[in-house]
Short mmCIF file of C-alpha atoms and ligand atoms in Angstrom, two decimals:
data_model
loop_
_atom_site.label_atom_id
_atom_site.label_comp_id
_atom_site.label_asym_id
_atom_site.label_seq_id
_atom_site.Cartn_x
_atom_site.Cartn_y
_atom_site.Cartn_z
CA MET A 26 -2.11 13.79 -25.39
CA TYR A 27 -6.02 11.62 -24.73
CA GLN A 28 -8.66 14.03 -25.59
CA SER A 29 -12.14 11.99 -25.13
CA GLU A 30 -16.02 12.97 -25.62
CA ASP A 31 -16.63 12.94 -22.05
CA ARG A 32 -14.04 15.36 -21.66
CA SER A 33 -14.93 18.17 -23.34
CA LYS A 34 -18.52 18.01 -22.82
CA THR A 35 -17.01 18.08 -18.63
CA PRO A 36 -15.29 21.37 -17.26
CA ALA A 37 -11.95 19.98 -15.43
CA ALA A 38 -13.52 22.06 -12.54
CA ALA A 39 -16.00 20.19 -12.25
CA THR A 40 -14.35 16.36 -12.16
CA THR A 41 -12.79 14.66 -9.55
CA ALA A 42 -11.57 10.51 -9.68
CA VAL A 43 -13.74 8.25 -8.32
CA LEU A 44 -13.30 4.55 -7.51
CA THR A 45 -15.25 2.42 -10.29
CA GLY A 46 -12.96 -0.89 -10.14
CA LEU A 47 -10.42 -2.74 -7.42
CA GLY A 48 -9.19 -6.14 -6.97
CA ALA A 49 -6.12 -7.45 -5.69
CA TRP A 50 -3.91 -10.93 -5.82
CA LEU A 51 -1.22 -13.05 -3.68
CA PRO A 52 0.72 -15.82 -4.77
CA PRO A 53 -0.46 -19.07 -2.74
CA ARG A 54 2.47 -19.92 -1.25
CA GLU A 55 1.84 -19.13 3.04
CA VAL A 56 4.65 -18.88 5.18
CA THR A 57 3.35 -19.82 8.44
CA ASN A 58 5.48 -18.36 12.10
CA ASP A 59 6.25 -21.54 12.59
CA GLU A 60 8.11 -22.40 9.19
CA LEU A 61 10.06 -18.72 10.50
CA CYS A 62 10.92 -20.29 13.55
CA SER A 63 12.87 -23.17 11.65
CA HIS A 64 15.56 -20.39 11.46
CA LEU A 65 15.23 -17.48 13.26
CA ASP A 66 15.25 -17.65 16.70
CA THR A 67 11.73 -16.01 16.99
CA SER A 68 7.90 -17.82 18.07
CA ASP A 69 5.15 -17.78 17.34
CA THR A 70 3.77 -16.22 20.04
CA TRP A 71 5.74 -13.54 19.14
CA ILE A 72 4.99 -12.90 16.10
CA ARG A 73 1.64 -12.95 16.77
CA GLU A 74 1.20 -10.43 19.89
CA ARG A 75 4.04 -8.08 19.37
CA ILE A 76 3.23 -7.49 15.39
CA GLY A 77 -0.55 -9.37 14.92
CA ILE A 78 0.85 -12.08 11.89
CA ALA A 79 -0.06 -15.89 11.75
CA VAL A 80 1.06 -15.63 8.12
CA ARG A 81 2.24 -13.96 5.07
CA ARG A 82 2.33 -15.00 1.04
CA ARG A 83 6.05 -15.23 -0.51
CA ALA A 84 6.54 -15.06 -4.27
CA ASP A 85 8.48 -18.16 -5.88
CA PRO A 86 11.62 -16.76 -6.93
CA LYS A 87 9.91 -16.72 -10.39
CA THR A 88 7.75 -14.15 -10.22
CA ALA A 89 8.03 -10.61 -9.66
CA THR A 90 6.86 -7.33 -8.56
CA GLY A 91 5.20 -6.84 -12.35
CA ASP A 92 3.79 -10.14 -12.24
CA LEU A 93 1.68 -9.56 -9.29
CA ALA A 94 0.77 -6.03 -10.34
CA VAL A 95 -0.34 -7.67 -13.69
CA GLU A 96 -2.71 -9.87 -11.85
CA ALA A 97 -4.50 -7.29 -9.45
CA GLY A 98 -4.51 -4.81 -12.57
CA SER A 99 -6.19 -7.07 -14.87
CA ARG A 100 -8.41 -8.15 -12.19
CA ALA A 101 -9.50 -4.29 -10.87
CA LEU A 102 -9.66 -3.32 -15.00
CA ARG A 103 -12.40 -6.44 -14.90
CA SER A 104 -14.27 -5.17 -12.18
CA ALA A 105 -14.50 -2.11 -13.37
CA GLY A 106 -15.78 -3.55 -16.35
CA ILE A 107 -13.30 -1.24 -18.82
CA SER A 108 -10.57 -2.68 -20.60
CA SER A 109 -8.78 0.98 -21.13
CA VAL A 110 -6.80 3.25 -19.49
CA ASP A 111 -4.80 6.49 -19.71
CA ALA A 112 -2.43 5.80 -17.62
CA VAL A 113 -0.67 2.90 -15.13
CA VAL A 114 0.81 4.12 -11.74
CA LEU A 115 2.48 1.52 -9.62
CA ALA A 116 3.42 1.76 -6.34
CA THR A 117 6.45 -0.37 -5.54
CA THR A 118 9.15 -0.32 -2.85
CA THR A 119 10.23 -3.97 -5.35
CA PRO A 120 10.12 -2.43 -9.09
CA ASP A 121 11.48 -5.24 -11.44
CA HIS A 122 14.71 -3.59 -11.80
CA PRO A 123 16.41 -0.78 -11.14
CA CYS A 124 15.63 0.17 -14.48
CA PRO A 125 12.84 1.09 -16.27
CA ALA A 126 10.00 1.26 -14.28
CA THR A 127 7.95 -1.33 -14.25
CA ALA A 128 4.49 -0.08 -15.11
CA PRO A 129 5.10 0.34 -18.60
CA ASP A 130 5.93 -3.77 -18.89
CA VAL A 131 2.66 -3.73 -16.92
CA ALA A 132 0.50 -1.89 -18.67
CA ALA A 133 2.21 -4.01 -22.47
CA ARG A 134 1.18 -7.24 -21.47
CA LEU A 135 -2.80 -5.60 -19.37
CA GLY A 136 -2.95 -4.99 -23.52
CA LEU A 137 -3.50 -1.23 -22.11
CA GLY A 138 -1.35 -0.33 -25.30
CA ASN A 139 0.78 2.75 -25.30
CA VAL A 140 -0.21 4.53 -22.42
CA ALA A 141 1.64 6.91 -20.13
CA ALA A 142 2.75 4.42 -17.23
CA PHE A 143 4.87 5.03 -14.36
CA ASP A 144 6.26 4.40 -10.97
CA ILE A 145 6.23 6.31 -7.19
CA SER A 146 8.12 5.18 -4.70
CA ALA A 147 7.00 6.12 -1.72
CA GLY A 148 7.26 2.55 0.39
CA CYS A 149 4.22 1.75 2.46
CA SER A 150 2.41 5.06 1.44
CA GLY A 151 3.17 4.75 -2.52
CA PHE A 152 -0.66 4.06 -2.74
CA VAL A 153 -2.48 6.93 -1.47
CA TYR A 154 1.41 8.35 -3.27
CA ALA A 155 -0.19 7.24 -6.31
CA SER A 156 -3.69 7.80 -5.74
CA THR A 157 -3.78 11.10 -5.52
CA VAL A 158 -1.76 11.66 -8.47
CA ALA A 159 -3.28 9.45 -10.43
CA ALA A 160 -6.76 11.81 -8.90
CA GLY A 161 -4.25 15.54 -10.01
CA LEU A 162 -4.10 14.48 -13.33
CA ILE A 163 -7.79 13.15 -13.65
CA ARG A 164 -8.44 16.61 -11.94
CA SER A 165 -6.02 18.90 -14.18
CA GLY A 166 -7.64 16.93 -17.46
CA THR A 167 -4.85 15.31 -17.97
CA ALA A 168 -6.43 11.64 -18.13
CA THR A 169 -10.00 10.89 -17.75
CA ARG A 170 -8.88 6.60 -17.10
CA VAL A 171 -6.17 5.57 -14.37
CA LEU A 172 -5.08 2.28 -13.24
CA VAL A 173 -3.43 2.62 -9.57
CA VAL A 174 -1.31 -0.01 -8.50
CA GLY A 175 0.23 -0.98 -5.11
CA ALA A 176 2.38 -4.46 -5.61
CA GLU A 177 5.17 -5.91 -3.87
CA THR A 178 7.57 -8.20 -3.54
CA MET A 179 8.90 -7.98 -0.36
CA SER A 180 10.78 -11.06 -0.06
CA ALA A 181 13.80 -9.56 -2.47
CA ILE A 182 14.52 -6.93 -0.60
CA ILE A 183 14.65 -9.17 2.76
CA ASP A 184 16.96 -10.58 4.72
CA PRO A 185 15.43 -14.04 5.92
CA GLU A 186 17.87 -14.44 8.94
CA ASP A 187 17.03 -11.15 10.48
CA ARG A 188 14.34 -11.73 12.39
CA SER A 189 13.56 -7.52 13.30
CA THR A 190 11.84 -7.87 9.29
CA ALA A 191 11.76 -10.71 8.11
CA PRO A 192 8.30 -12.36 10.09
CA ILE A 193 6.91 -8.74 9.51
CA PHE A 194 6.44 -8.42 5.25
CA GLY A 195 4.87 -10.06 3.21
CA ASP A 196 4.65 -9.95 -0.79
CA GLY A 197 0.88 -9.32 -2.97
CA ALA A 198 -0.59 -6.66 -4.65
CA GLY A 199 -3.74 -4.38 -5.07
CA ALA A 200 -5.41 -2.51 -7.99
CA VAL A 201 -8.04 0.73 -8.01
CA VAL A 202 -9.19 1.90 -11.66
CA LEU A 203 -10.25 5.56 -11.12
CA GLU A 204 -12.27 7.36 -12.69
CA ALA A 205 -13.46 11.07 -14.03
CA GLY A 206 -16.55 11.57 -12.06
CA ARG A 207 -18.44 14.90 -10.11
CA PRO A 208 -16.89 15.96 -6.67
CA GLY A 209 -19.74 14.25 -3.98
CA GLN A 210 -20.25 11.24 -5.57
CA ALA A 211 -20.25 8.65 -3.60
CA GLY A 212 -16.61 6.98 -4.15
CA ALA A 213 -14.95 9.97 -5.15
CA LEU A 214 -11.24 10.87 -2.79
CA GLY A 215 -11.44 13.23 -1.05
CA GLU A 216 -8.79 16.21 0.41
CA VAL A 217 -5.11 13.79 1.32
CA VAL A 218 -2.54 15.64 3.66
CA TRP A 219 0.27 14.01 3.32
CA GLY A 220 3.64 14.77 4.21
CA SER A 221 8.22 13.68 4.35
CA ASP A 222 10.51 13.68 6.76
CA GLY A 223 13.61 13.06 5.16
CA GLU A 224 15.78 13.60 8.46
CA ARG A 225 13.85 10.58 9.45
CA GLY A 226 15.13 8.66 6.63
CA ASP A 227 17.69 6.21 7.75
CA ALA A 228 14.63 3.83 9.76
CA ILE A 229 13.90 1.97 7.09
CA VAL A 230 16.94 1.80 4.30
CA ILE A 231 18.31 -0.41 2.50
CA PRO A 232 21.82 0.53 2.24
CA VAL A 233 23.40 -0.51 -0.55
CA GLY A 234 22.50 -1.01 -4.50
CA GLY A 235 21.98 2.55 -5.39
CA SER A 236 23.82 5.83 -6.01
CA ARG A 237 24.78 6.30 -2.71
CA ASN A 238 27.63 3.28 -1.11
CA ARG A 239 27.99 2.69 -4.76
CA ASP A 240 32.15 1.84 -4.15
CA SER A 241 31.24 -0.46 -1.73
CA ARG A 242 28.63 -2.52 -4.08
CA HIS A 243 31.17 -5.57 -4.53
CA SER A 244 32.53 -5.90 -1.32
CA ALA A 245 29.14 -5.03 0.78
CA PRO A 246 27.97 -7.73 2.79
CA LYS A 247 24.66 -9.35 1.20
CA ALA A 248 22.73 -8.24 4.69
CA ASP A 249 23.01 -3.90 3.06
CA PHE A 250 21.53 -5.00 0.05
CA SER A 251 18.08 -5.58 2.53
CA VAL A 252 16.02 -3.73 4.65
CA ARG A 253 17.41 -2.33 7.84
CA MET A 254 14.83 -1.28 10.46
CA HIS A 255 14.45 0.60 13.27
CA GLY A 256 11.48 -0.39 14.45
CA ASN A 257 10.02 1.30 17.56
CA GLU A 258 11.27 4.08 16.17
CA VAL A 259 9.37 3.41 13.09
CA LEU A 260 6.43 2.39 15.44
CA ARG A 261 6.45 6.18 16.86
CA HIS A 262 6.48 7.86 14.66
CA ALA A 263 4.08 5.86 12.43
CA ILE A 264 1.16 6.01 15.41
CA ARG A 265 2.04 9.69 15.68
CA ARG A 266 1.98 11.03 12.01
CA MET A 267 -0.79 8.53 11.28
CA VAL A 268 -3.51 9.75 13.80
CA ALA A 269 -2.34 14.06 12.51
CA ALA A 270 -2.68 13.23 8.87
CA ALA A 271 -6.17 11.43 9.55
CA THR A 272 -7.08 13.74 11.65
CA ARG A 273 -6.92 16.40 9.20
CA ALA A 274 -8.02 14.78 6.32
CA ALA A 275 -11.68 13.35 8.00
CA SER A 276 -11.59 17.23 9.26
CA ALA A 277 -11.08 18.53 4.99
CA ALA A 278 -14.69 16.02 4.42
CA GLY A 279 -16.35 17.52 7.07
CA TRP A 280 -16.18 14.80 9.35
CA GLU A 281 -15.49 14.12 12.80
CA PRO A 282 -13.64 10.78 14.05
CA ALA A 283 -17.00 9.84 15.25
CA ASP A 284 -18.76 9.58 11.76
CA VAL A 285 -15.94 7.61 10.54
CA ASP A 286 -17.63 4.32 8.86
CA ARG A 287 -14.46 2.26 8.72
CA LEU A 288 -10.79 3.26 9.20
CA ILE A 289 -8.60 1.52 6.61
CA VAL A 290 -5.23 1.51 7.91
CA HIS A 291 -1.88 0.66 6.21
CA GLN A 292 -1.25 -3.01 8.35
CA ALA A 293 2.03 -2.56 9.43
CA ASN A 294 1.83 -3.80 12.83
CA ALA A 295 -1.68 -5.09 15.01
CA ARG A 296 -0.25 -2.57 17.75
CA ILE A 297 -0.28 -0.02 15.04
CA SER A 298 -3.58 -0.04 14.01
CA ALA A 299 -4.98 -0.17 17.31
CA GLY A 300 -3.39 2.71 18.50
CA VAL A 301 -4.18 4.75 15.42
CA ALA A 302 -7.83 3.63 16.02
CA ALA A 303 -7.91 4.47 19.66
CA ALA A 304 -6.51 7.95 19.35
CA LEU A 305 -8.70 9.02 17.07
CA GLY A 306 -11.45 7.43 19.14
CA ILE A 307 -12.37 5.02 16.26
CA PRO A 308 -13.74 1.23 17.40
CA PRO A 309 -11.89 -2.00 16.97
CA GLU A 310 -15.35 -3.07 15.23
CA ARG A 311 -15.03 -0.33 12.93
CA VAL A 312 -11.10 -0.75 11.63
CA PRO A 313 -10.60 -3.70 9.33
CA SER A 314 -7.91 -5.34 9.07
CA ASN A 315 -6.16 -8.59 7.09
CA ILE A 316 -2.49 -8.87 8.59
CA ALA A 317 -3.46 -11.67 10.28
CA GLU A 318 -3.19 -12.94 7.27
CA VAL A 319 -0.49 -10.98 4.47
CA GLY A 320 1.98 -9.26 7.01
CA ASN A 321 2.86 -5.90 6.16
CA THR A 322 2.58 -5.75 2.15
CA ALA A 323 4.42 -2.41 2.27
CA ALA A 324 2.64 -1.01 -1.10
CA ALA A 325 0.14 -3.08 -1.52
CA SER A 326 -1.89 -3.29 2.23
CA ILE A 327 -4.20 -0.33 1.34
CA PRO A 328 -6.07 -1.38 -2.13
CA LEU A 329 -5.40 -5.38 -0.76
CA LEU A 330 -6.99 -4.25 2.35
CA LEU A 331 -9.50 -2.71 0.78
CA ALA A 332 -10.92 -5.36 -1.56
CA HIS A 333 -10.67 -7.82 1.32
CA ALA A 334 -12.92 -5.79 3.20
CA ALA A 335 -14.87 -5.34 0.41
CA ALA A 336 -14.85 -8.45 -0.76
CA ARG A 337 -16.01 -9.81 3.23
CA GLY A 338 -18.83 -7.09 3.38
CA SER A 339 -17.17 -5.12 6.10
CA LEU A 340 -17.16 -2.13 3.50
CA GLN A 341 -21.04 -1.06 2.98
CA PRO A 342 -21.73 1.73 -0.25
CA GLY A 343 -21.68 4.97 1.62
CA HIS A 344 -19.82 4.39 4.39
CA ARG A 345 -17.19 7.05 5.50
CA VAL A 346 -14.14 6.07 5.13
CA LEU A 347 -10.84 7.03 6.28
CA VAL A 348 -7.35 6.19 4.69
CA VAL A 349 -4.38 6.77 5.93
CA ALA A 350 -0.29 4.83 5.49
CA PHE A 351 2.89 5.74 6.69
CA GLY A 352 6.12 3.40 6.12
CA SER A 353 9.70 4.22 4.56
CA GLY A 354 10.34 7.70 3.67
CA LEU A 355 9.68 9.18 5.97
CA ALA A 356 6.80 9.80 4.03
CA TRP A 357 2.91 9.56 5.60
CA ALA A 358 -0.26 10.32 3.36
CA ALA A 359 -4.12 10.33 4.31
CA THR A 360 -7.66 11.02 2.20
CA THR A 361 -11.73 10.27 2.73
CA LEU A 362 -13.86 9.02 0.72
CA VAL A 363 -17.79 7.80 1.05
CA TRP A 364 -17.63 3.96 -0.44
CA PRO A 365 -19.29 3.21 -3.20
CA ALA A 366 -22.31 1.08 -4.69
CA GLY A 367 -21.72 -1.05 -7.46
CA VAL A 368 -18.14 -1.74 -6.95
CA CYS A 369 -17.44 -6.07 -6.26
CA ALA A 370 -13.43 -6.34 -5.56
CA GLU A 371 -11.75 -9.21 -7.52
CA LEU A 372 -10.12 -11.63 -5.75
O1 UT7 B 19 5.16 -0.51 6.80
C1 UT7 B 19 5.67 0.15 7.16
C2 UT7 B 19 6.83 -0.06 8.19
N1 UT7 B 19 7.05 -0.71 9.56
C3 UT7 B 19 6.86 -0.37 10.73
O2 UT7 B 19 5.38 0.38 10.34
C4 UT7 B 19 6.73 -1.47 11.75
C5 UT7 B 19 7.10 -0.56 12.63
N2 UT7 B 19 7.52 -1.16 13.44
C6 UT7 B 19 7.41 -2.36 13.98
O3 UT7 B 19 5.46 -3.17 13.65
C7 UT7 B 19 7.53 -3.18 15.96
O4 UT7 B 19 8.76 -2.36 16.17
C8 UT7 B 19 8.22 -4.34 15.52
C9 UT7 B 19 7.66 -5.29 15.30
C10 UT7 B 19 9.22 -4.33 14.36
C11 UT7 B 19 9.45 -4.88 16.69
O5 UT7 B 19 8.15 -4.60 17.24
P1 UT7 B 19 9.09 -3.61 18.61
O6 UT7 B 19 7.99 -4.16 20.21
O7 UT7 B 19 8.90 -2.54 18.85
O8 UT7 B 19 10.07 -4.38 19.95
P2 UT7 B 19 11.84 -3.97 19.90
O9 UT7 B 19 11.89 -3.31 19.01
O10 UT7 B 19 11.70 -3.10 20.85
O11 UT7 B 19 12.60 -5.28 20.32
C12 UT7 B 19 11.84 -5.21 22.00
C13 UT7 B 19 12.47 -7.08 22.09
C14 UT7 B 19 13.55 -6.95 22.12
O12 UT7 B 19 15.03 -7.60 22.79
P3 UT7 B 19 15.50 -7.04 24.30
O13 UT7 B 19 16.42 -5.65 23.52
O14 UT7 B 19 13.80 -6.40 24.90
O15 UT7 B 19 15.76 -8.26 25.09
C15 UT7 B 19 13.68 -7.50 20.27
O16 UT7 B 19 15.44 -8.62 20.15
O17 UT7 B 19 11.38 -8.25 21.15
C16 UT7 B 19 13.28 -8.59 20.74
N3 UT7 B 19 12.98 -9.23 19.29
C17 UT7 B 19 12.11 -10.49 18.79
N4 UT7 B 19 12.21 -11.11 19.66
C18 UT7 B 19 11.62 -11.79 19.10
C19 UT7 B 19 12.95 -8.46 17.94
N5 UT7 B 19 12.59 -8.90 17.46
C20 UT7 B 19 11.84 -9.80 17.82
C21 UT7 B 19 11.35 -11.25 16.54
N6 UT7 B 19 10.90 -12.39 17.70
N7 UT7 B 19 10.91 -11.75 15.59
#
């Protein structure tokens, strides 16, 4: 187990996880709505009005999630000014392989040596789940510094012929460094409010490719290896669950919704973000968004938005930030932090 001088001086009870680095990376190729319209029965107007997306990024077929994670992870490490961590936690729905996990390869390629490294699968809530697990490692004294990455190559699991998913999802990655610090310090992660509803798991599912239905692996149509989504059902649950979780997370931080300076909401659909913000009573100018330019990047969505909002000056030191996500599982998670000074997003 990692032993450090700092840790022995800091009792576990007085330690919490503080955000000290932030990075993001997007594959360069942009796919416009017009490009999708060339082979899908949809329109630029429908996608803009019903989802809020103008363009999304797609990794080229030789680029995998681990490649995006290395790019974002290296930027987060540079942002934090460090070159070593005790663990790497990667949130993804699109690992490089079913086995092994992608995080060990990412850690090795980042030159982080033989550190603990593992993946977390919690859909679009994966980054908040991964950050919560990392914060637990730090609070328990098991780790002092953790690299947390959310990375997705959603194009690998989308049926390009399915108009109910193809316009929505995009590829990308974001990452943060969490380090041991004092509770109450700017950047300290607040309490998490999280949960799941496995009874509605089939609302977003890839039917074939795992251990379930493996008999049909060789006979199943190609589309069964792609994401199937009951979009409208997901939309309704997303708003309800995110409002409830965000309300409780804000309250755990001692905040009223009116106290929240920035709502960082998973970029699933601009209408979902607007619905969550309206129900919480948070005005639109306090709700940064990048869905128009990146689409729904699942587990990468929250760290990508944090990085873009920070780089654009929308997140300022001292801002009370409420973070909330929702996705497959179904699973949701919300937490808070006060935005720290001195964290520059590396894009
Ligand atoms: O990231 C976490 C997981 N994902 C989400 O949170 C996504 C949540 N869901 C959504 O964002 C929305 O439900 C969608 C964008 C997927 C769909 O929007 P909607 O307003 O819920 O539409 P709908 O599924 O109720 O469909 C309304 C109509 C249907 O036509 P009819 O039956 O009314 O004639 C659909 O066939 O819109 C049609 N439609 C489309 N039309 C043009 C569905 N997709 C498209 C499309 N282009 N791409």
